[in-house]
Structure formats: structure tokens, C-alpha cells
Amino acid sequence: MKPQQVKFILRSHRADLTEGEKTDSTMRAALDAAAADPELNQWFEQDQATDARLREALSGVEPREGLREAILAGLHTQKAEQAPLKTRRRSWLSAAAGIAALVVFSLGWLMWNRASRPATFAHYEREMTAFLNRGFTLDFIADKLPEISSWLTSNGTPEGYNLPDPLNRLQSIGCRTLEWRGEAVALVCFHLASGRELHVFAIRRTAFEDRQLQEQPAFGKEGIWTTAFWQRDGWTYLYASQAGPTELQRLLPTPHAFDASPRSSWVGAAF
């Protein structure tokens, strides 16, 4: 496991890991690699110290009075009194009917909520970068793109997407699958020469209900993330990185002049 991969994995390490998380083979391998490398070990200690300072700062935030008791009261269940079999059976049937109704209502609400959310590229771009902001883990760790492509195909990503050739020059970190509005999304992560990371999302064009992107890539900005996006052969691609557009430009599928105006390659009226 290479140093950058170790750092990527250990950024999700917490002091309160569960036993299952502690014994996770990927996390265990990263911890062992850090322990065996003085430079990595020093980085890990500094990273954990930063986390500890943040926890200490947040520990001073006081919840409102009575919140703990209110939560416990909601979770508390009293022992059921003994009752004749018929009464208990009616209670169980009523409870089962209530649970079934709740499940049906919940499923209906989820379907309505999904249907009511716009399936536009702007929402997709915003939600994918928000996913990166929350911190995440990878489903598969590998530094070779053919291995990553094979894993993605075997785990629900439709065939047909093609990552740009310049990405073959980069060291990959790994990948995972996501779902957006019922559509499969492939996420592949890379190390950049600058030390930053590049996150590449691929989703079928049919996932979007709005206007199409051109094949000519365009740049955008979502918070701390520089983005690049384009469409090709029925797929929509999204780059997200904290590197600048100059570095990302070299990794796009075709050479083009950088236009500093976001959304410059949208077809149709601007936002």
C-alpha cells in the first residue's frame, strides 16, 4: 500500500472506532503501514491531534436542557401486562397492521420525495461535491485502472463508460459505486502530482431531465471544488478536485482553451 493510499484511508480513522471497524482489513493494513513508516506515523499522529482538538472544541457545546431525558423517554418501553390470549393476539394484530401501514406510508413518501427532487445536472454536481465534503470510504482499493474497471463492472456499473486517456498516467486510489435518482454512479479517485486528489464521477446521460452538456468540457466551481464536466457517447462525466483548472485541463479528453466563465459549455439558456 502506497503512502498516499494509507493517508486517504486513515483520514476516516476515529478514536471511537467499533471493534468491527478496528478489524477491517483495509483499515488494519493502513494502520500497520503507518506504524512501520516514521514519516507516515508522524503525519498520522498530527492528523489525530487535529481531530482531538476539534472534538475538545465541540465538547463545550451544551445541548438544551432536558434533551437527554426526552430522547430516553421516547425510547423507553414498559413491560406489557399479562392479558388473556385473545386480547394479546388482537394487540399483536393491531400492532402488525400499524407497522404495515407505516411501512407503506414510508415507501410512498420515499418514492414521492425521490420523484419530487429535480434530476438536473446542477443538482447532481451539487450533491456529488456534498458527498465528498462529508468524507467517505472506498469500496475497492487498487492502483491499476483495469482492476478498478473490472470491479465496477462486476458491482453494478453499466458498461460503456470510458475514462479519458490522460488518467492512465495517474496513480489511482480506488473506487466505489453510488446511486443518484435510481441511477448507478461510478466514482474513481486518483492522486495528482500536486498532492491533491481527483474524483471522477460517471453516470449515464439518461439520468438527467434537463438540457444536455456538450462534448467540449467546461469548468465550474462548487465551494472548495473545481469541477469539469462534459458528455460523450451517452455518458456524463464530472471531475471534482481542490486542484486548479490548469492542472485539471491537462487531464481532460481533448485539448481546449480554458474559459473562466462557469457553465460555458451548457447548451441552452444560462441559469
Tab-separated table of C-alpha atoms in Angstrom:
chain	number	residue	atom	x	y	z
A	1	MET	CA	0.000	0.000	0.000
A	2	LYS	CA	1.454	3.341	-1.067
A	3	PRO	CA	1.765	6.321	1.322
A	4	GLN	CA	-0.971	8.353	-0.377
A	5	GLN	CA	-3.367	5.411	-0.168
A	6	VAL	CA	-2.529	4.987	3.524
A	7	LYS	CA	-3.291	8.664	4.210
A	8	PHE	CA	-6.525	8.504	2.246
A	9	ILE	CA	-7.766	5.577	4.347
A	10	LEU	CA	-6.543	6.893	7.712
A	11	ARG	CA	-8.353	10.206	7.256
A	12	SER	CA	-11.514	8.269	8.149
A	13	HIS	CA	-9.935	6.842	11.343
A	14	ARG	CA	-11.639	7.883	14.579
A	15	ALA	CA	-10.682	7.378	18.195
A	16	ASP	CA	-14.023	5.662	18.869
A	17	LEU	CA	-13.876	3.014	16.150
A	18	THR	CA	-16.066	-0.028	16.739
A	19	GLU	CA	-14.495	-3.476	17.036
A	20	GLY	CA	-15.674	-4.271	13.521
A	21	GLU	CA	-14.036	-1.140	12.142
A	22	LYS	CA	-10.813	-1.854	14.039
A	23	THR	CA	-10.574	-5.317	12.495
A	24	ASP	CA	-11.439	-4.152	8.965
A	25	SER	CA	-8.635	-5.493	6.767
A	26	THR	CA	-8.150	-2.254	4.823
A	27	MET	CA	-8.018	-0.090	7.954
A	28	ARG	CA	-5.761	-2.605	9.705
A	29	ALA	CA	-3.333	-2.637	6.764
A	30	ALA	CA	-3.228	1.177	6.727
A	31	LEU	CA	-2.576	1.341	10.485
A	32	ASP	CA	0.217	-1.235	10.183
A	33	ALA	CA	1.779	0.683	7.284
A	34	ALA	CA	1.739	3.912	9.301
A	35	ALA	CA	3.298	2.194	12.305
A	36	ALA	CA	6.147	0.869	10.152
A	37	ASP	CA	6.934	4.196	8.461
A	38	PRO	CA	8.249	7.040	10.698
A	39	GLU	CA	7.114	9.760	8.296
A	40	LEU	CA	3.631	8.292	7.934
A	41	ASN	CA	3.440	7.720	11.666
A	42	GLN	CA	4.281	11.372	12.344
A	43	TRP	CA	1.625	12.501	9.845
A	44	PHE	CA	-0.957	10.190	11.453
A	45	GLU	CA	-0.197	11.481	14.953
A	46	GLN	CA	-0.589	15.078	13.770
A	47	ASP	CA	-3.842	14.220	12.000
A	48	GLN	CA	-5.215	12.546	15.136
A	49	ALA	CA	-4.108	15.510	17.266
A	50	THR	CA	-6.060	17.853	14.993
A	51	ASP	CA	-9.140	15.642	15.346
A	52	ALA	CA	-8.709	15.650	19.124
A	53	ARG	CA	-8.611	19.462	19.205
A	54	LEU	CA	-11.796	19.607	17.169
A	55	ARG	CA	-13.528	17.139	19.497
A	56	GLU	CA	-12.414	19.158	22.506
A	57	ALA	CA	-13.747	22.362	20.971
A	58	LEU	CA	-17.089	20.736	20.200
A	59	SER	CA	-17.335	19.166	23.648
A	60	GLY	CA	-18.038	22.612	25.061
A	61	VAL	CA	-21.285	22.852	23.095
A	62	GLU	CA	-24.085	22.243	25.591
A	63	PRO	CA	-27.290	20.538	24.392
A	64	ARG	CA	-30.543	22.128	25.504
A	65	GLU	CA	-31.792	21.207	28.964
A	66	GLY	CA	-33.898	18.055	29.098
A	67	LEU	CA	-32.848	16.770	25.667
A	68	ARG	CA	-31.295	13.566	27.023
A	69	GLU	CA	-34.352	12.777	29.133
A	70	ALA	CA	-36.677	13.449	26.216
A	71	ILE	CA	-34.746	11.039	23.996
A	72	LEU	CA	-34.661	8.344	26.661
A	73	ALA	CA	-38.355	8.786	27.351
A	74	GLY	CA	-39.088	8.246	23.695
A	75	LEU	CA	-37.041	5.043	23.651
A	76	HIS	CA	-38.333	3.679	26.942
A	77	THR	CA	-40.824	0.826	26.731
A	78	GLN	CA	-42.704	-0.503	29.698
A	79	LYS	CA	-43.220	-4.175	30.372
A	80	ALA	CA	-46.502	-5.358	28.929
A	81	GLU	CA	-49.044	-6.551	31.448
A	82	GLN	CA	-50.274	-10.116	31.291
A	83	ALA	CA	-53.524	-10.384	29.329
A	84	PRO	CA	-55.750	-13.145	28.012
A	85	LEU	CA	-54.556	-14.762	24.785
A	86	LYS	CA	-57.353	-13.206	22.687
A	87	THR	CA	-56.545	-9.710	23.915
A	88	ARG	CA	-52.847	-10.151	23.308
A	89	ARG	CA	-53.486	-11.571	19.862
A	90	ARG	CA	-55.666	-8.578	18.970
A	91	SER	CA	-52.905	-6.276	20.214
A	92	TRP	CA	-50.305	-8.048	18.106
A	93	LEU	CA	-52.542	-7.909	15.027
A	94	SER	CA	-53.227	-4.216	15.595
A	95	ALA	CA	-49.528	-3.540	16.046
A	96	ALA	CA	-48.686	-5.527	12.905
A	97	ALA	CA	-51.317	-3.628	10.923
A	98	GLY	CA	-49.939	-0.345	12.235
A	99	ILE	CA	-46.391	-1.301	11.279
A	100	ALA	CA	-47.523	-2.396	7.809
A	101	ALA	CA	-49.326	0.913	7.313
A	102	LEU	CA	-46.224	2.791	8.451
A	103	VAL	CA	-44.028	0.843	6.018
A	104	VAL	CA	-46.413	1.538	3.120
A	105	PHE	CA	-46.547	5.229	4.058
A	106	SER	CA	-42.744	5.420	4.334
A	107	LEU	CA	-42.215	3.761	0.961
A	108	GLY	CA	-44.780	6.055	-0.615
A	109	TRP	CA	-43.113	9.100	0.917
A	110	LEU	CA	-39.682	7.995	-0.275
A	111	MET	CA	-40.980	7.428	-3.807
A	112	TRP	CA	-42.709	10.821	-3.790
A	113	ASN	CA	-39.656	12.527	-2.337
A	114	ARG	CA	-37.366	10.991	-4.971
A	115	ALA	CA	-39.770	11.885	-7.756
A	116	SER	CA	-40.181	15.438	-6.463
A	117	ARG	CA	-36.453	16.200	-6.450
A	118	PRO	CA	-35.247	17.675	-9.747
A	119	ALA	CA	-32.969	15.377	-11.749
A	120	THR	CA	-30.857	18.149	-13.250
A	121	PHE	CA	-27.122	18.216	-13.748
A	122	ALA	CA	-26.828	21.226	-11.435
A	123	HIS	CA	-28.380	19.214	-8.589
A	124	TYR	CA	-26.187	16.224	-9.425
A	125	GLU	CA	-22.994	18.305	-9.365
A	126	ARG	CA	-24.009	19.891	-6.055
A	127	GLU	CA	-24.892	16.555	-4.438
A	128	MET	CA	-21.734	14.786	-5.601
A	129	THR	CA	-19.484	17.517	-4.175
A	130	ALA	CA	-21.554	17.495	-0.968
A	131	PHE	CA	-20.857	13.752	-0.783
A	132	LEU	CA	-17.122	14.486	-0.991
A	133	ASN	CA	-17.432	17.136	1.725
A	134	ARG	CA	-18.957	14.651	4.175
A	135	GLY	CA	-15.996	12.281	3.927
A	136	PHE	CA	-16.360	8.782	2.537
A	137	THR	CA	-14.740	5.375	2.179
A	138	LEU	CA	-13.942	3.425	-0.973
A	139	ASP	CA	-15.425	0.035	-1.801
A	140	PHE	CA	-12.319	-1.171	-3.635
A	141	ILE	CA	-8.668	-0.125	-3.283
A	142	ALA	CA	-6.378	-0.549	-6.307
A	143	ASP	CA	-3.683	1.439	-8.089
A	144	LYS	CA	-4.371	-0.049	-11.534
A	145	LEU	CA	-7.252	1.209	-13.671
A	146	PRO	CA	-8.034	-2.153	-15.358
A	147	GLU	CA	-8.639	-3.694	-11.914
A	148	ILE	CA	-10.902	-0.797	-10.978
A	149	SER	CA	-12.881	-1.015	-14.234
A	150	SER	CA	-13.348	-4.754	-13.770
A	151	TRP	CA	-14.554	-4.295	-10.186
A	152	LEU	CA	-17.026	-1.555	-11.148
A	153	THR	CA	-18.496	-3.648	-13.960
A	154	SER	CA	-18.896	-6.585	-11.578
A	155	ASN	CA	-20.633	-4.405	-8.997
A	156	GLY	CA	-23.489	-2.786	-10.837
A	157	THR	CA	-21.930	-0.108	-13.043
A	158	PRO	CA	-23.284	-0.402	-16.614
A	159	GLU	CA	-20.722	-0.981	-19.332
A	160	GLY	CA	-19.937	1.719	-21.844
A	161	TYR	CA	-18.226	4.496	-19.918
A	162	ASN	CA	-14.664	5.383	-20.916
A	163	LEU	CA	-12.367	7.401	-18.696
A	164	PRO	CA	-10.125	9.882	-20.554
A	165	ASP	CA	-6.727	8.554	-21.638
A	166	PRO	CA	-4.723	11.128	-19.598
A	167	LEU	CA	-5.977	9.453	-16.420
A	168	ASN	CA	-3.858	6.418	-17.277
A	169	ARG	CA	-0.817	8.479	-16.295
A	170	LEU	CA	-2.126	8.984	-12.761
A	171	GLN	CA	-1.882	6.730	-9.739
A	172	SER	CA	-5.366	5.561	-8.874
A	173	ILE	CA	-6.503	5.153	-5.274
A	174	GLY	CA	-9.653	3.104	-5.668
A	175	CYS	CA	-13.343	3.324	-6.457
A	176	ARG	CA	-16.876	2.897	-5.213
A	177	THR	CA	-20.414	2.844	-6.544
A	178	LEU	CA	-23.149	5.330	-5.693
A	179	GLU	CA	-26.783	5.789	-6.632
A	180	TRP	CA	-28.381	9.042	-7.731
A	181	ARG	CA	-32.098	9.232	-8.519
A	182	GLY	CA	-32.076	5.475	-9.077
A	183	GLU	CA	-29.126	5.568	-11.496
A	184	ALA	CA	-25.759	3.899	-10.872
A	185	VAL	CA	-22.790	6.247	-10.462
A	186	ALA	CA	-19.150	5.147	-10.715
A	187	LEU	CA	-16.620	7.094	-8.627
A	188	VAL	CA	-12.888	6.642	-9.266
A	189	CYS	CA	-10.269	8.522	-7.213
A	190	PHE	CA	-6.735	9.467	-8.269
A	191	HIS	CA	-3.629	11.123	-6.833
A	192	LEU	CA	-2.420	14.241	-8.646
A	193	ALA	CA	1.200	15.349	-8.990
A	194	SER	CA	0.405	18.382	-6.824
A	195	GLY	CA	-0.550	16.126	-3.909
A	196	ARG	CA	-4.253	16.845	-4.367
A	197	GLU	CA	-6.841	14.233	-5.255
A	198	LEU	CA	-9.065	13.969	-8.312
A	199	HIS	CA	-12.526	12.421	-8.018
A	200	VAL	CA	-14.130	11.282	-11.268
A	201	PHE	CA	-17.882	10.550	-11.446
A	202	ALA	CA	-19.525	8.793	-14.392
A	203	ILE	CA	-23.292	8.417	-14.873
A	204	ARG	CA	-25.489	7.679	-17.894
A	205	ARG	CA	-26.846	10.739	-19.684
A	206	THR	CA	-30.423	9.444	-19.339
A	207	ALA	CA	-30.275	10.228	-15.601
A	208	PHE	CA	-30.898	13.923	-16.332
A	209	GLU	CA	-34.120	15.598	-17.339
A	210	ASP	CA	-32.597	18.936	-18.320
A	211	ARG	CA	-30.566	20.205	-21.253
A	212	GLN	CA	-27.525	18.335	-22.464
A	213	LEU	CA	-23.868	19.073	-21.975
A	214	GLN	CA	-21.604	19.420	-24.966
A	215	GLU	CA	-18.709	17.085	-25.647
A	216	GLN	CA	-16.400	20.056	-25.124
A	217	PRO	CA	-15.578	20.104	-21.377
A	218	ALA	CA	-16.416	23.153	-19.269
A	219	PHE	CA	-15.255	24.236	-15.829
A	220	GLY	CA	-17.287	25.197	-12.782
A	221	LYS	CA	-16.916	25.810	-9.067
A	222	GLU	CA	-18.790	24.186	-6.166
A	223	GLY	CA	-17.492	25.500	-2.842
A	224	ILE	CA	-13.903	24.309	-2.430
A	225	TRP	CA	-14.152	22.088	-5.510
A	226	THR	CA	-13.065	22.941	-9.029
A	227	THR	CA	-15.245	20.905	-11.378
A	228	ALA	CA	-15.075	19.950	-15.038
A	229	PHE	CA	-17.921	18.274	-16.894
A	230	TRP	CA	-18.850	17.016	-20.346
A	231	GLN	CA	-20.880	14.378	-22.156
A	232	ARG	CA	-19.682	11.674	-24.510
A	233	ASP	CA	-21.271	8.557	-26.022
A	234	GLY	CA	-24.311	8.661	-23.751
A	235	TRP	CA	-22.357	9.220	-20.525
A	236	THR	CA	-21.886	12.336	-18.411
A	237	TYR	CA	-18.524	12.825	-16.689
A	238	LEU	CA	-17.724	15.057	-13.734
A	239	TYR	CA	-14.291	15.895	-12.323
A	240	ALA	CA	-14.049	17.349	-8.807
A	241	SER	CA	-10.755	18.401	-7.247
A	242	GLN	CA	-9.243	21.026	-4.979
A	243	ALA	CA	-6.566	21.485	-7.631
A	244	GLY	CA	-6.932	24.403	-10.024
A	245	PRO	CA	-8.315	24.323	-13.574
A	246	THR	CA	-4.831	24.484	-15.089
A	247	GLU	CA	-3.908	21.115	-13.569
A	248	LEU	CA	-7.275	19.575	-14.467
A	249	GLN	CA	-7.116	20.873	-18.031
A	250	ARG	CA	-4.232	18.508	-18.805
A	251	LEU	CA	-6.405	15.554	-17.755
A	252	LEU	CA	-9.407	16.246	-19.963
A	253	PRO	CA	-10.206	14.108	-23.020
A	254	THR	CA	-9.438	16.784	-25.635
A	255	PRO	CA	-7.233	19.886	-25.543
A	256	HIS	CA	-9.219	23.088	-25.168
A	257	ALA	CA	-8.736	26.665	-24.093
A	258	PHE	CA	-9.882	27.305	-20.548
A	259	ASP	CA	-12.857	29.635	-20.347
A	260	ALA	CA	-13.031	31.110	-16.861
A	261	SER	CA	-16.796	31.550	-17.183
A	262	PRO	CA	-18.524	28.623	-15.410
A	263	ARG	CA	-21.111	26.656	-17.392
A	264	SER	CA	-19.647	27.956	-20.655
A	265	SER	CA	-20.380	24.684	-22.438
A	266	TRP	CA	-24.040	24.307	-21.495
A	267	VAL	CA	-26.481	24.108	-24.383
A	268	GLY	CA	-29.423	26.428	-23.831
A	269	ALA	CA	-30.025	29.439	-21.651
A	270	ALA	CA	-27.799	30.114	-18.671
A	271	PHE	CA	-29.001	29.655	-15.079
